[in-house]
Amino acid sequence: MAQARVAFELVASQWGAPAEAVEAAYADLVARYDEPHRRYHTLEHIEEVLALVGGTEVELAAWYHDVIYDTTTSNSEARSAAYAGEMLATLGAPPDVIDEVQRLILLTAGHTVADGDTNGSMLIRADLSILSAEPARYERYARDVRAEYANVNDESWRVGRSTVLESLLAIAPDERSRSNIARELASLAPPQT
């Protein structure tokens, strides 16, 4: 986590914000990603995404893309983008940087990117890299996401998660991700009567 802190401080302090403001922004991120309802959407996920991206806007979008994570609503990405805009403004980020960070965060809602969108492709590939994880890591991810949706009954979870997985299967980048998704889909099949 010390490495993550340094990475955030480097990217967030480049517009001359006071060190205390950068430290407060980092502490806020840590507190949010450590909320008790989170199991997968934690700092571990952010660090995994950050390891695969580069560039100011993409790094900041990686930091803020799940800063608001509420499984009872469907607007977490929009709220995260708005929140990122507010926080980056306090750090002195220029409007074009804020706009790009917000645009990138909004892409994570549907994980679709236009051809030629280098920043968008980088962030979405990194955000979905868990799909290609080793099977044991993928299974932990699946369990953790289910735990985040503990408020959803099993039948609704099966239907909703299957829909999400089918859409991810359509964009799965490699055989391991297709295999991981197929295994999880099979585990969600309705019980035989």
mmCIF file of C-alpha atoms in Angstrom, residues 15-189:
data_model
loop_
_atom_site.group_PDB
_atom_site.id
_atom_site.type_symbol
_atom_site.label_atom_id
_atom_site.label_comp_id
_atom_site.label_asym_id
_atom_site.label_seq_id
_atom_site.Cartn_x
_atom_site.Cartn_y
_atom_site.Cartn_z
ATOM 1 C CA TRP A 15 -0.792 20.836 -10.224
ATOM 2 C CA GLY A 16 0.728 22.255 -7.070
ATOM 3 C CA ALA A 17 -1.884 21.266 -4.494
ATOM 4 C CA PRO A 18 -0.625 21.501 -0.913
ATOM 5 C CA ALA A 19 0.710 18.220 0.453
ATOM 6 C CA GLU A 20 -2.053 18.213 3.087
ATOM 7 C CA ALA A 21 -4.734 18.319 0.365
ATOM 8 C CA VAL A 22 -3.121 15.423 -1.515
ATOM 9 C CA GLU A 23 -2.781 13.435 1.715
ATOM 10 C CA ALA A 24 -6.437 14.125 2.570
ATOM 11 C CA ALA A 25 -7.551 13.004 -0.886
ATOM 12 C CA TYR A 26 -5.550 9.787 -0.516
ATOM 13 C CA ALA A 27 -6.893 9.144 2.994
ATOM 14 C CA ASP A 28 -10.419 9.636 1.660
ATOM 15 C CA LEU A 29 -9.822 7.070 -1.093
ATOM 16 C CA VAL A 30 -8.439 4.549 1.393
ATOM 17 C CA ALA A 31 -11.431 5.034 3.692
ATOM 18 C CA ARG A 32 -13.898 4.605 0.833
ATOM 19 C CA TYR A 33 -12.237 1.493 -0.581
ATOM 20 C CA ASP A 34 -12.166 0.073 2.945
ATOM 21 C CA GLU A 35 -15.934 0.421 3.499
ATOM 22 C CA PRO A 36 -17.341 -2.687 5.212
ATOM 23 C CA HIS A 37 -19.682 -3.685 2.360
ATOM 24 C CA ARG A 38 -16.794 -4.018 -0.100
ATOM 25 C CA ARG A 39 -15.164 -7.363 -0.760
ATOM 26 C CA TYR A 40 -13.833 -7.108 -4.321
ATOM 27 C CA HIS A 41 -14.062 -3.373 -5.052
ATOM 28 C CA THR A 42 -11.276 -2.576 -2.596
ATOM 29 C CA LEU A 43 -7.781 -1.134 -2.785
ATOM 30 C CA GLU A 44 -6.573 -4.550 -3.940
ATOM 31 C CA HIS A 45 -8.686 -4.130 -7.097
ATOM 32 C CA ILE A 46 -7.440 -0.569 -7.570
ATOM 33 C CA GLU A 47 -3.816 -1.696 -7.233
ATOM 34 C CA GLU A 48 -4.424 -4.485 -9.771
ATOM 35 C CA VAL A 49 -5.862 -1.948 -12.226
ATOM 36 C CA LEU A 50 -3.092 0.586 -11.599
ATOM 37 C CA ALA A 51 -0.453 -2.034 -12.398
ATOM 38 C CA LEU A 52 -1.821 -2.160 -15.951
ATOM 39 C CA VAL A 53 -2.334 1.513 -16.796
ATOM 40 C CA GLY A 54 -0.273 4.620 -17.364
ATOM 41 C CA GLY A 55 -0.836 8.302 -17.989
ATOM 42 C CA THR A 56 -2.319 10.943 -15.724
ATOM 43 C CA GLU A 57 -5.966 10.687 -16.773
ATOM 44 C CA VAL A 58 -6.079 6.894 -16.893
ATOM 45 C CA GLU A 59 -4.326 6.548 -13.541
ATOM 46 C CA LEU A 60 -6.714 8.996 -11.911
ATOM 47 C CA ALA A 61 -9.703 7.242 -13.499
ATOM 48 C CA ALA A 62 -8.366 3.970 -12.110
ATOM 49 C CA TRP A 63 -8.178 5.500 -8.634
ATOM 50 C CA TYR A 64 -11.676 6.963 -8.760
ATOM 51 C CA HIS A 65 -13.693 4.583 -10.962
ATOM 52 C CA ASP A 66 -15.186 2.658 -8.015
ATOM 53 C CA VAL A 67 -14.865 5.320 -5.308
ATOM 54 C CA ILE A 68 -18.659 5.277 -4.940
ATOM 55 C CA TYR A 69 -19.849 1.677 -4.819
ATOM 56 C CA ASP A 70 -23.478 1.140 -3.890
ATOM 57 C CA THR A 71 -25.027 -2.169 -4.941
ATOM 58 C CA THR A 72 -28.534 -0.872 -4.246
ATOM 59 C CA THR A 73 -28.380 1.644 -7.113
ATOM 60 C CA SER A 74 -27.333 1.629 -10.746
ATOM 61 C CA ASN A 75 -25.551 4.967 -10.798
ATOM 62 C CA SER A 76 -22.319 4.298 -8.923
ATOM 63 C CA GLU A 77 -20.177 5.113 -11.967
ATOM 64 C CA ALA A 78 -21.928 8.447 -12.552
ATOM 65 C CA ARG A 79 -21.597 9.311 -8.868
ATOM 66 C CA SER A 80 -17.926 8.244 -8.916
ATOM 67 C CA ALA A 81 -17.286 10.459 -11.953
ATOM 68 C CA ALA A 82 -18.942 13.443 -10.270
ATOM 69 C CA TYR A 83 -17.010 12.814 -7.070
ATOM 70 C CA ALA A 84 -13.726 12.521 -8.973
ATOM 71 C CA GLY A 85 -14.436 15.855 -10.623
ATOM 72 C CA GLU A 86 -14.976 17.526 -7.269
ATOM 73 C CA MET A 87 -11.862 16.022 -5.703
ATOM 74 C CA LEU A 88 -9.628 16.723 -8.695
ATOM 75 C CA ALA A 89 -10.806 20.325 -8.790
ATOM 76 C CA THR A 90 -9.679 20.719 -5.162
ATOM 77 C CA LEU A 91 -6.278 19.404 -6.229
ATOM 78 C CA GLY A 92 -6.034 21.987 -9.021
ATOM 79 C CA ALA A 93 -6.458 19.621 -11.962
ATOM 80 C CA PRO A 94 -7.236 21.469 -15.195
ATOM 81 C CA PRO A 95 -10.738 21.118 -16.674
ATOM 82 C CA ASP A 96 -9.564 19.003 -19.630
ATOM 83 C CA VAL A 97 -7.998 16.464 -17.266
ATOM 84 C CA ILE A 98 -11.125 16.361 -15.108
ATOM 85 C CA ASP A 99 -13.330 15.918 -18.178
ATOM 86 C CA GLU A 100 -11.225 13.012 -19.446
ATOM 87 C CA VAL A 101 -11.113 11.303 -16.043
ATOM 88 C CA GLN A 102 -14.882 11.579 -15.771
ATOM 89 C CA ARG A 103 -15.390 10.263 -19.307
ATOM 90 C CA LEU A 104 -13.173 7.278 -18.571
ATOM 91 C CA ILE A 105 -14.967 6.482 -15.317
ATOM 92 C CA LEU A 106 -18.315 6.526 -17.125
ATOM 93 C CA LEU A 107 -16.967 3.958 -19.611
ATOM 94 C CA THR A 108 -16.641 1.452 -16.765
ATOM 95 C CA ALA A 109 -20.436 1.294 -16.479
ATOM 96 C CA GLY A 110 -20.763 -0.650 -19.732
ATOM 97 C CA HIS A 111 -17.166 -1.640 -20.478
ATOM 98 C CA THR A 112 -17.543 -0.666 -24.138
ATOM 99 C CA VAL A 113 -15.026 1.536 -25.886
ATOM 100 C CA ALA A 114 -15.034 3.195 -29.305
ATOM 101 C CA ASP A 115 -12.377 2.184 -31.806
ATOM 102 C CA GLY A 116 -9.287 4.319 -31.411
ATOM 103 C CA ASP A 117 -9.986 5.261 -27.784
ATOM 104 C CA THR A 118 -6.560 4.425 -26.385
ATOM 105 C CA ASN A 119 -7.204 5.684 -22.867
ATOM 106 C CA GLY A 120 -10.602 4.026 -22.694
ATOM 107 C CA SER A 121 -9.254 0.711 -23.967
ATOM 108 C CA MET A 122 -6.411 0.763 -21.464
ATOM 109 C CA LEU A 123 -8.716 1.393 -18.502
ATOM 110 C CA ILE A 124 -11.376 -1.124 -19.521
ATOM 111 C CA ARG A 125 -8.801 -3.857 -20.222
ATOM 112 C CA ALA A 126 -7.273 -3.233 -16.809
ATOM 113 C CA ASP A 127 -10.644 -3.130 -15.035
ATOM 114 C CA LEU A 128 -11.639 -6.436 -16.643
ATOM 115 C CA SER A 129 -8.245 -8.106 -16.204
ATOM 116 C CA ILE A 130 -9.705 -10.134 -13.320
ATOM 117 C CA LEU A 131 -11.581 -12.164 -15.919
ATOM 118 C CA SER A 132 -8.259 -13.621 -17.073
ATOM 119 C CA ALA A 133 -6.947 -14.337 -13.583
ATOM 120 C CA GLU A 134 -5.822 -17.736 -12.422
ATOM 121 C CA PRO A 135 -8.904 -19.834 -11.585
ATOM 122 C CA ALA A 136 -8.425 -19.593 -7.805
ATOM 123 C CA ARG A 137 -8.174 -15.782 -7.957
ATOM 124 C CA TYR A 138 -11.194 -15.608 -10.265
ATOM 125 C CA GLU A 139 -13.225 -17.793 -7.888
ATOM 126 C CA ARG A 140 -12.341 -15.475 -4.993
ATOM 127 C CA TYR A 141 -13.439 -12.518 -7.128
ATOM 128 C CA ALA A 142 -16.780 -14.226 -7.882
ATOM 129 C CA ARG A 143 -17.351 -14.972 -4.183
ATOM 130 C CA ASP A 144 -16.399 -11.441 -3.220
ATOM 131 C CA VAL A 145 -18.773 -9.852 -5.733
ATOM 132 C CA ARG A 146 -21.592 -12.094 -4.503
ATOM 133 C CA ALA A 147 -20.842 -10.979 -0.935
ATOM 134 C CA GLU A 148 -21.109 -7.351 -2.047
ATOM 135 C CA TYR A 149 -24.618 -8.136 -3.281
ATOM 136 C CA ALA A 150 -25.723 -9.899 -0.099
ATOM 137 C CA ASN A 151 -28.883 -7.790 -0.216
ATOM 138 C CA VAL A 152 -29.986 -9.652 -3.386
ATOM 139 C CA ASN A 153 -31.780 -13.000 -3.038
ATOM 140 C CA ASP A 154 -30.253 -16.055 -4.715
ATOM 141 C CA GLU A 155 -32.699 -16.276 -7.622
ATOM 142 C CA SER A 156 -32.373 -12.609 -8.512
ATOM 143 C CA TRP A 157 -28.600 -12.922 -8.186
ATOM 144 C CA ARG A 158 -28.508 -15.908 -10.546
ATOM 145 C CA VAL A 159 -30.523 -14.080 -13.197
ATOM 146 C CA GLY A 160 -28.735 -10.743 -12.862
ATOM 147 C CA ARG A 161 -25.223 -12.110 -12.619
ATOM 148 C CA SER A 162 -25.819 -14.484 -15.535
ATOM 149 C CA THR A 163 -26.880 -11.533 -17.671
ATOM 150 C CA VAL A 164 -23.740 -9.624 -16.733
ATOM 151 C CA LEU A 165 -21.529 -12.651 -17.388
ATOM 152 C CA GLU A 166 -23.106 -13.274 -20.797
ATOM 153 C CA SER A 167 -22.272 -9.708 -21.807
ATOM 154 C CA LEU A 168 -18.720 -10.126 -20.506
ATOM 155 C CA LEU A 169 -18.364 -13.417 -22.358
ATOM 156 C CA ALA A 170 -19.090 -11.548 -25.579
ATOM 157 C CA ILE A 171 -16.064 -9.288 -25.027
ATOM 158 C CA ALA A 172 -13.795 -11.766 -23.208
ATOM 159 C CA PRO A 173 -10.281 -11.238 -24.516
ATOM 160 C CA ASP A 174 -8.808 -14.727 -24.175
ATOM 161 C CA GLU A 175 -9.446 -18.387 -23.516
ATOM 162 C CA ARG A 176 -8.782 -18.195 -19.779
ATOM 163 C CA SER A 177 -11.356 -15.437 -19.312
ATOM 164 C CA ARG A 178 -13.905 -17.373 -21.380
ATOM 165 C CA SER A 179 -13.203 -20.460 -19.288
ATOM 166 C CA ASN A 180 -13.525 -18.551 -15.987
ATOM 167 C CA ILE A 181 -16.785 -16.957 -17.067
ATOM 168 C CA ALA A 182 -18.191 -20.240 -18.374
ATOM 169 C CA ARG A 183 -17.385 -21.937 -15.060
ATOM 170 C CA GLU A 184 -19.138 -19.215 -13.101
ATOM 171 C CA LEU A 185 -22.128 -19.311 -15.451
ATOM 172 C CA ALA A 186 -22.403 -23.056 -14.908
ATOM 173 C CA SER A 187 -22.356 -22.505 -11.150
ATOM 174 C CA LEU A 188 -25.295 -20.112 -11.518
ATOM 175 C CA ALA A 189 -27.503 -22.540 -13.405
#
